Amino acid sequence: FKTTMNTWFRNSNFLYGLVIGLFIVSFLSSNERAEDYGRGLQSTSRELVKGKNSFRIATFGSAQTWGAGMDSRYGAYPYLLSNEVDNYAFFSAGPNYPSVCTESLIGDDHLYDVIVLEYWLKAREGLPELARRLRQRFPQAVIIMLKIWGPYHGRRVLVDNNGTATGVEMTFREWKESVGGGNIAKLSSLLRNDTCEWYFPEHHQADEIIAEAAKNTSSFIVEIPHSGDAKTTIADHLDWFEEFDNAHLSPTGHAVVANHTRGTIMNALMGESVLELANSGTYGNWGEGDDCHLWYTTGGASLSYSDTLKMNEFNNDLGKFALEVTDDAGGWFEVDNPFSDNRMLYLSYLATDEGVYPKTNITISGVSLTLNPVTTLDKKKANLIHTVPVIELPHGVSTINIIPLEKTSEFFRLVGLTFTNGIAVPLEYGFGPQFNL
């Protein structure tokens, strides 16, 4: 596998770590068939973490890291690495939310030896700031930036009768539909016999962001291997992904990811035992800090508000909550800036098609602002979280008056409030845990 290592090595134990790392790499390369490869790797991962001194691991990432598509999410790669895992991955979300709310997510009581960040193609949404904040808090932790490819990254280039590329392309999903779908064996066979060219597009911006972030935070980059030949790579390793969508990692794929990651961890520790690392007592602080309150997936809002505001589980199937303004006369709620300096307050509310949620006015400290919960950004989603900066507030409690300006089919739905550090700021759309199942 391809691993980028920085100069943050513990040189006195280099030889020991190198021996362990080479043993693991040697083991990996000895398993040529994918199915044997996956089974062997999975058992090895479990074997390496048996005992009382397993790594304390935090993982951040996408549905892959969460364990989507698995019969049990606890068979996903984070849980193959250690018996002590805090998995902060979310569906349909990049690094923006954890980069803004790192302290609020982790708190002061959680300590980690290893941190994995799986945000390859969404790196621009806050990966450098997330890595910076984690490194400040955990100066001795092994931080890994993980890049996982998938069949859906592949592109097929049509050729004419002379075998010349036409420039017309289709995605893996489009190709799969064109051949009528099928199981892994069928698709792999069709790929191997396909006369068209396939390739993996370059992602220069994401790669550059990750490389720079790794350099600045003494982190490691781990890429799950693939050859330059996209067609062969996909055909040979299609069983690394679930058959039903060929997108989410299968148990075999999770085992592959776990062991490539494990090899980097062992090399980085350079022979230092987990117990020694845990007892080092070297931990930093959260710097500027953050204070995030998002109740979209929990229904728990730790703030005071009037009786005319009601916490409502508006989607019982997915467990989605909002603080709704249920009275035409409006109401109020309080926000508390816990920091000694002035901080920008951000409010998050649901937005969708026009006429669903009412335009709503808020007033605070003599400042009045109209919130318009309308978006045409993504018609496929019933609701999007819209986050806007409101006002810079001093330390302490402030009261916000809120009143709807029109009658619509639904009440105005407030889903969160955030005081940021002024460096990492929320995205206008998509801030927060989209699906925290």
XYZ file of C-alpha atoms in Angstrom:
437
model
C 0.000 0.000 0.000
C 0.982 3.579 -0.436
C 1.736 5.373 2.813
C 3.046 8.879 3.299
C 5.160 9.201 6.437
C 6.391 12.365 8.010
C 9.323 13.025 10.311
C 7.396 12.483 13.517
C 9.077 9.110 14.189
C 10.234 7.737 17.503
C 13.737 6.993 16.249
C 14.974 4.944 19.191
C 12.489 2.170 18.418
C 12.657 2.403 14.634
C 14.047 -1.084 14.045
C 11.380 -2.815 16.122
C 8.565 -0.977 14.381
C 10.092 -1.608 10.987
C 10.248 -5.343 11.648
C 6.578 -5.405 12.678
C 5.570 -3.276 9.709
C 7.476 -5.468 7.274
C 5.904 -8.567 8.790
C 2.440 -7.154 8.197
C 3.247 -6.000 4.660
C 4.735 -9.411 3.932
C 1.590 -11.076 5.231
C -0.601 -8.858 3.076
C 1.306 -9.562 -0.112
C 1.208 -13.332 0.442
C -2.583 -13.452 0.047
C -3.227 -13.217 -3.660
C -6.872 -14.183 -3.990
C -9.237 -11.491 -2.703
C -11.490 -13.838 -0.728
C -8.562 -15.504 1.068
C -6.946 -12.098 1.435
C -9.954 -10.670 3.242
C -10.469 -13.627 5.559
C -6.806 -13.758 6.498
C -6.609 -10.046 7.151
C -9.710 -9.991 9.303
C -8.415 -12.698 11.629
C -5.028 -11.001 11.826
C -6.603 -7.686 12.843
C -8.472 -9.356 15.664
C -5.355 -11.222 16.759
C -3.257 -8.059 16.945
C -5.661 -6.292 19.309
C -6.366 -9.126 21.729
C -5.429 -8.404 25.306
C -5.908 -5.569 27.733
C -3.843 -2.909 25.946
C -5.771 -2.223 22.767
C -5.519 1.162 21.075
C -8.008 3.877 21.933
C -9.216 4.870 18.492
C -11.404 7.697 17.193
C -12.686 7.459 13.629
C -14.243 10.227 11.559
C -15.637 9.722 8.090
C -18.444 8.752 5.771
C -20.911 5.879 5.601
C -17.952 3.567 4.873
C -16.451 4.282 8.278
C -19.848 4.130 9.981
C -20.347 0.607 8.634
C -23.228 1.130 6.199
C -24.370 -1.952 4.290
C -22.978 -4.414 6.843
C -25.220 -6.925 8.599
C -23.662 -5.514 11.752
C -21.871 -2.178 11.620
C -19.528 -3.482 14.324
C -17.836 -5.592 11.668
C -16.616 -2.398 9.969
C -12.907 -1.609 9.819
C -12.756 0.654 12.934
C -13.900 -2.257 15.104
C -11.363 -4.597 13.487
C -8.587 -2.267 14.617
C -9.324 -2.131 18.333
C -11.665 -3.052 21.142
C -11.845 0.610 22.172
C -13.428 2.662 19.384
C -15.404 5.895 19.309
C -16.890 6.146 15.823
C -17.807 9.747 14.911
C -18.683 8.950 11.287
C -21.928 10.258 9.781
C -23.928 9.470 6.679
C -23.951 12.004 3.850
C -21.624 14.439 5.609
C -18.069 15.645 5.096
C -15.594 16.997 7.671
C -17.234 20.422 8.089
C -19.376 19.527 11.094
C -16.621 17.776 13.105
C -14.101 20.493 12.164
C -16.367 23.175 13.629
C -17.625 21.138 16.602
C -14.582 19.005 17.473
C -14.623 19.832 21.180
C -18.396 19.479 21.467
C -18.279 16.046 19.821
C -15.365 14.613 21.792
C -15.477 16.469 25.103
C -12.728 16.589 27.703
C -12.891 13.011 28.982
C -12.063 11.083 25.810
C -8.395 10.376 25.049
C -7.085 8.671 21.915
C -3.911 6.982 20.721
C -5.003 6.677 17.071
C -7.308 8.895 14.976
C -8.546 7.991 11.486
C -9.968 10.615 9.100
C -11.772 9.189 6.037
C -12.776 12.217 3.952
C -10.887 11.863 0.677
C -13.134 13.559 -1.900
C -14.705 15.927 0.637
C -11.369 17.101 2.039
C -12.041 20.698 0.951
C -14.955 20.911 3.402
C -12.750 21.247 6.468
C -10.265 18.382 6.715
C -7.213 20.635 7.375
C -8.938 22.424 10.244
C -10.222 19.161 11.742
C -6.742 17.645 11.610
C -5.223 20.807 13.129
C -7.637 20.799 16.058
C -7.161 17.087 16.714
C -3.374 17.433 16.608
C -3.523 20.340 19.072
C -5.556 18.248 21.499
C -3.718 14.935 20.905
C -0.085 15.841 20.120
C 1.185 12.236 20.343
C -1.675 10.450 18.595
C -1.163 8.651 15.303
C -3.407 10.509 12.835
C -4.232 8.686 9.612
C -5.880 10.220 6.542
C -7.556 7.386 4.707
C -8.356 7.294 0.974
C -10.777 4.562 -0.090
C -11.500 4.088 -3.795
C -14.661 2.405 -5.074
C -15.959 0.924 -8.331
C -18.164 4.009 -8.720
C -14.989 6.066 -9.234
C -14.316 4.187 -12.469
C -15.077 5.672 -15.886
C -15.627 3.720 -19.113
C -14.541 5.264 -22.415
C -16.398 3.994 -25.479
C -14.349 2.929 -28.491
C -15.304 2.716 -32.170
C -15.012 -0.315 -34.437
C -11.309 0.414 -34.909
C -10.695 0.371 -31.147
C -10.176 4.133 -31.000
C -11.498 6.009 -27.968
C -14.504 8.156 -28.895
C -14.404 10.460 -25.876
C -17.896 9.324 -24.828
C -17.855 8.156 -21.211
C -20.138 6.432 -18.743
C -19.878 5.838 -15.017
C -19.672 2.402 -13.416
C -23.314 2.697 -12.354
C -24.396 3.572 -15.897
C -22.413 0.644 -17.284
C -23.909 -1.713 -14.687
C -27.419 -0.661 -15.684
C -26.569 -1.049 -19.384
C -25.595 -4.720 -18.888
C -28.662 -5.461 -16.782
C -26.935 -5.561 -13.422
C -25.966 -8.862 -11.881
C -23.900 -10.432 -9.134
C -20.195 -9.936 -8.531
C -19.161 -12.936 -10.619
C -21.167 -11.756 -13.628
C -19.983 -8.154 -13.444
C -16.346 -9.153 -12.941
C -16.492 -11.440 -15.975
C -18.105 -8.762 -18.146
C -15.473 -6.259 -17.074
C -12.573 -8.538 -17.954
C -14.020 -9.143 -21.410
C -14.992 -5.528 -22.046
C -13.170 -4.078 -25.080
C -13.598 -0.468 -23.938
C -11.047 1.470 -21.919
C -11.535 2.251 -18.226
C -9.737 4.737 -15.980
C -9.865 6.347 -12.541
C -10.170 10.157 -12.742
C -7.552 12.209 -10.959
C -8.641 14.193 -7.912
C -5.828 16.717 -7.736
C -7.517 19.221 -5.436
C -8.480 16.637 -2.817
C -5.048 14.984 -2.997
C -3.259 18.309 -2.581
C -5.425 19.302 0.394
C -4.785 15.982 2.115
C -1.053 16.090 1.415
C -0.725 19.585 2.841
C -2.870 18.770 5.876
C -0.814 15.631 6.559
C 2.410 17.618 6.320
C 1.163 20.329 8.672
C -0.097 17.891 11.314
C 2.525 15.118 11.085
C -0.133 12.695 9.892
C -0.006 9.638 7.663
C -1.794 9.037 4.367
C -3.054 5.524 3.686
C -4.409 4.641 0.265
C -6.246 1.355 -0.337
C -4.311 -0.202 -3.243
C -5.355 -0.325 -6.860
C -3.392 -0.723 -10.060
C -3.245 1.871 -12.785
C -5.593 -0.304 -14.829
C -9.065 0.611 -13.572
C -10.839 -2.204 -15.394
C -8.618 -4.914 -13.919
C -8.670 -3.338 -10.466
C -12.464 -3.203 -10.315
C -12.886 -6.703 -11.756
C -10.339 -8.239 -9.358
C -11.622 -6.496 -6.238
C -15.350 -6.117 -6.769
C -15.889 -8.408 -3.776
C -14.376 -5.723 -1.557
C -17.740 -3.994 -1.929
C -21.294 -5.030 -1.111
C -23.040 -6.804 -3.968
C -26.301 -4.893 -3.636
C -24.765 -1.504 -4.550
C -21.043 -2.106 -5.310
C -20.375 1.026 -3.268
C -20.243 0.254 0.455
C -17.413 -1.907 1.737
C -18.115 -5.612 2.261
C -16.692 -7.619 5.189
C -13.755 -8.499 2.919
C -13.256 -4.819 2.046
C -13.374 -3.728 5.665
C -10.731 -6.345 6.491
C -8.506 -4.987 3.716
C -8.886 -1.404 4.984
C -8.289 -2.453 8.594
C -5.014 -4.175 7.852
C -3.551 -1.484 5.637
C -4.377 0.966 8.398
C -3.003 -1.358 11.051
C 0.352 -1.610 9.318
C 0.722 2.170 9.377
C -0.198 2.305 13.061
C 2.434 -0.255 13.976
C 5.100 1.517 11.929
C 4.193 4.869 13.474
C 4.425 3.585 17.031
C 7.885 2.202 16.292
C 7.699 -0.408 19.015
C 6.218 1.780 21.709
C 3.625 -0.239 23.563
C 0.047 0.907 23.865
C 0.417 1.083 27.640
C 3.457 3.378 27.327
C 1.558 5.647 24.954
C -1.475 5.747 27.247
C 0.680 6.631 30.253
C 2.592 9.396 28.480
C 0.075 11.942 29.760
C 0.829 14.348 26.920
C -2.428 15.969 25.863
C -3.100 19.461 24.636
C -6.178 21.654 24.838
C -8.964 22.686 22.493
C -7.505 26.102 21.743
C -10.260 28.539 20.795
C -12.927 25.933 21.557
C -16.454 25.583 20.217
C -19.973 25.199 21.584
C -22.391 23.304 19.321
C -25.988 22.326 20.043
C -27.713 20.379 17.254
C -30.803 18.381 18.167
C -31.851 17.301 14.675
C -31.042 13.641 15.425
C -31.491 13.591 19.210
C -34.371 15.855 20.249
C -32.293 17.088 23.166
C -32.016 20.894 23.228
C -30.135 22.175 26.278
C -31.567 25.693 26.205
C -34.505 27.580 27.708
C -37.442 28.540 25.466
C -41.038 29.723 25.694
C -44.094 27.457 25.830
C -44.928 28.438 22.246
C -41.841 26.599 21.015
C -42.250 22.811 20.975
C -39.739 20.027 20.407
C -41.310 17.773 17.779
C -40.207 14.485 16.231
C -41.485 15.381 12.771
C -40.095 12.239 11.099
C -40.716 9.129 13.181
C -39.153 6.750 10.655
C -35.756 8.482 10.658
C -35.932 10.009 14.130
C -35.713 13.670 13.092
C -36.448 16.461 15.559
C -36.933 20.212 15.410
C -37.854 23.013 17.793
C -41.008 24.366 16.145
C -42.524 27.843 16.512
C -46.158 26.782 17.001
C -47.843 30.138 17.736
C -48.507 32.952 15.251
C -47.426 35.373 17.985
C -44.021 33.719 18.107
C -41.925 33.145 21.214
C -38.385 33.281 22.532
C -35.356 31.142 23.304
C -32.073 31.766 25.089
C -28.514 31.225 23.928
C -25.477 31.134 26.187
C -22.011 32.120 24.975
C -19.719 30.240 27.428
C -16.533 31.931 26.197
C -14.920 34.993 27.703
C -14.714 36.767 24.344
C -17.318 37.694 21.746
C -18.352 34.801 19.507
C -20.377 34.562 16.309
C -23.711 32.804 16.753
C -24.920 30.543 13.942
C -28.499 29.261 13.735
C -29.477 26.098 11.848
C -32.998 25.518 10.546
C -34.729 23.388 7.928
C -35.257 24.669 4.411
C -37.078 23.171 1.441
C -39.510 24.208 -1.302
C -41.258 27.572 -1.120
C -44.500 27.595 0.860
C -43.560 24.775 3.251
C -41.874 26.725 6.061
C -42.671 30.362 6.890
C -40.312 33.295 6.599
C -39.456 34.080 10.191
C -38.086 37.145 11.975
C -35.626 37.007 14.854
C -34.582 39.906 17.067
C -31.588 39.935 19.403
C -29.695 42.788 21.040
C -31.537 45.303 18.868
C -30.643 43.469 15.654
C -33.459 42.142 13.469
C -32.988 39.452 10.821
C -35.403 37.581 8.534
C -34.762 33.877 7.973
C -36.056 32.525 4.668
C -36.260 28.689 4.829
C -36.455 28.144 1.077
C -33.941 26.311 -1.087
C -33.906 24.676 -4.492
C -30.433 23.260 -3.919
C -31.366 19.577 -3.925
C -34.825 18.442 -4.972
C -34.035 14.855 -3.987
C -34.043 15.750 -0.289
C -37.188 16.732 1.595
C -35.265 18.974 3.982
C -31.847 20.584 4.057
C -30.178 22.071 7.107
C -29.570 25.763 6.362
C -27.045 27.438 8.682
C -26.533 31.202 8.793
C -24.404 33.618 10.874
C -26.634 35.835 13.018
C -24.679 38.123 15.331
C -21.526 38.289 17.413
C -22.516 37.973 21.064
C -20.635 38.666 24.309
C -20.162 36.183 27.112
C -23.333 35.128 28.889
C -27.017 34.549 28.173
C -28.909 36.421 25.440
C -32.582 36.175 24.532
C -33.754 35.787 20.946
C -37.319 36.698 20.040
C -38.726 34.768 17.110
C -41.964 35.226 15.148
C -43.264 33.705 11.887
C -44.160 36.242 9.195
C -46.617 34.091 7.230
C -48.841 31.006 7.397
C -47.521 27.906 5.639
C -48.135 24.163 5.686
C -45.498 23.545 8.387
C -44.144 25.424 11.387
C -40.687 27.016 11.284
C -38.213 24.338 12.403
C -35.062 25.297 14.311
C -32.553 22.435 14.604
C -29.419 23.901 16.182
C -27.212 26.752 17.323
C -23.440 27.052 17.338
C -20.748 29.339 18.705
C -17.618 28.840 16.610
C -13.926 29.543 17.085
C -14.018 31.961 14.153
C -11.618 29.824 12.095
C -13.728 26.809 11.174
C -17.203 27.968 10.172
C -20.316 25.981 9.209
C -21.261 25.349 5.626
C -24.424 27.140 4.561
C -25.967 23.779 3.650
C -25.180 20.358 5.056
C -23.808 21.386 8.478
C -24.515 18.800 11.166
C -24.973 15.046 11.452
C -27.169 14.251 8.468
C -27.945 10.748 9.646
C -26.758 9.718 13.093
C -28.347 6.254 13.181
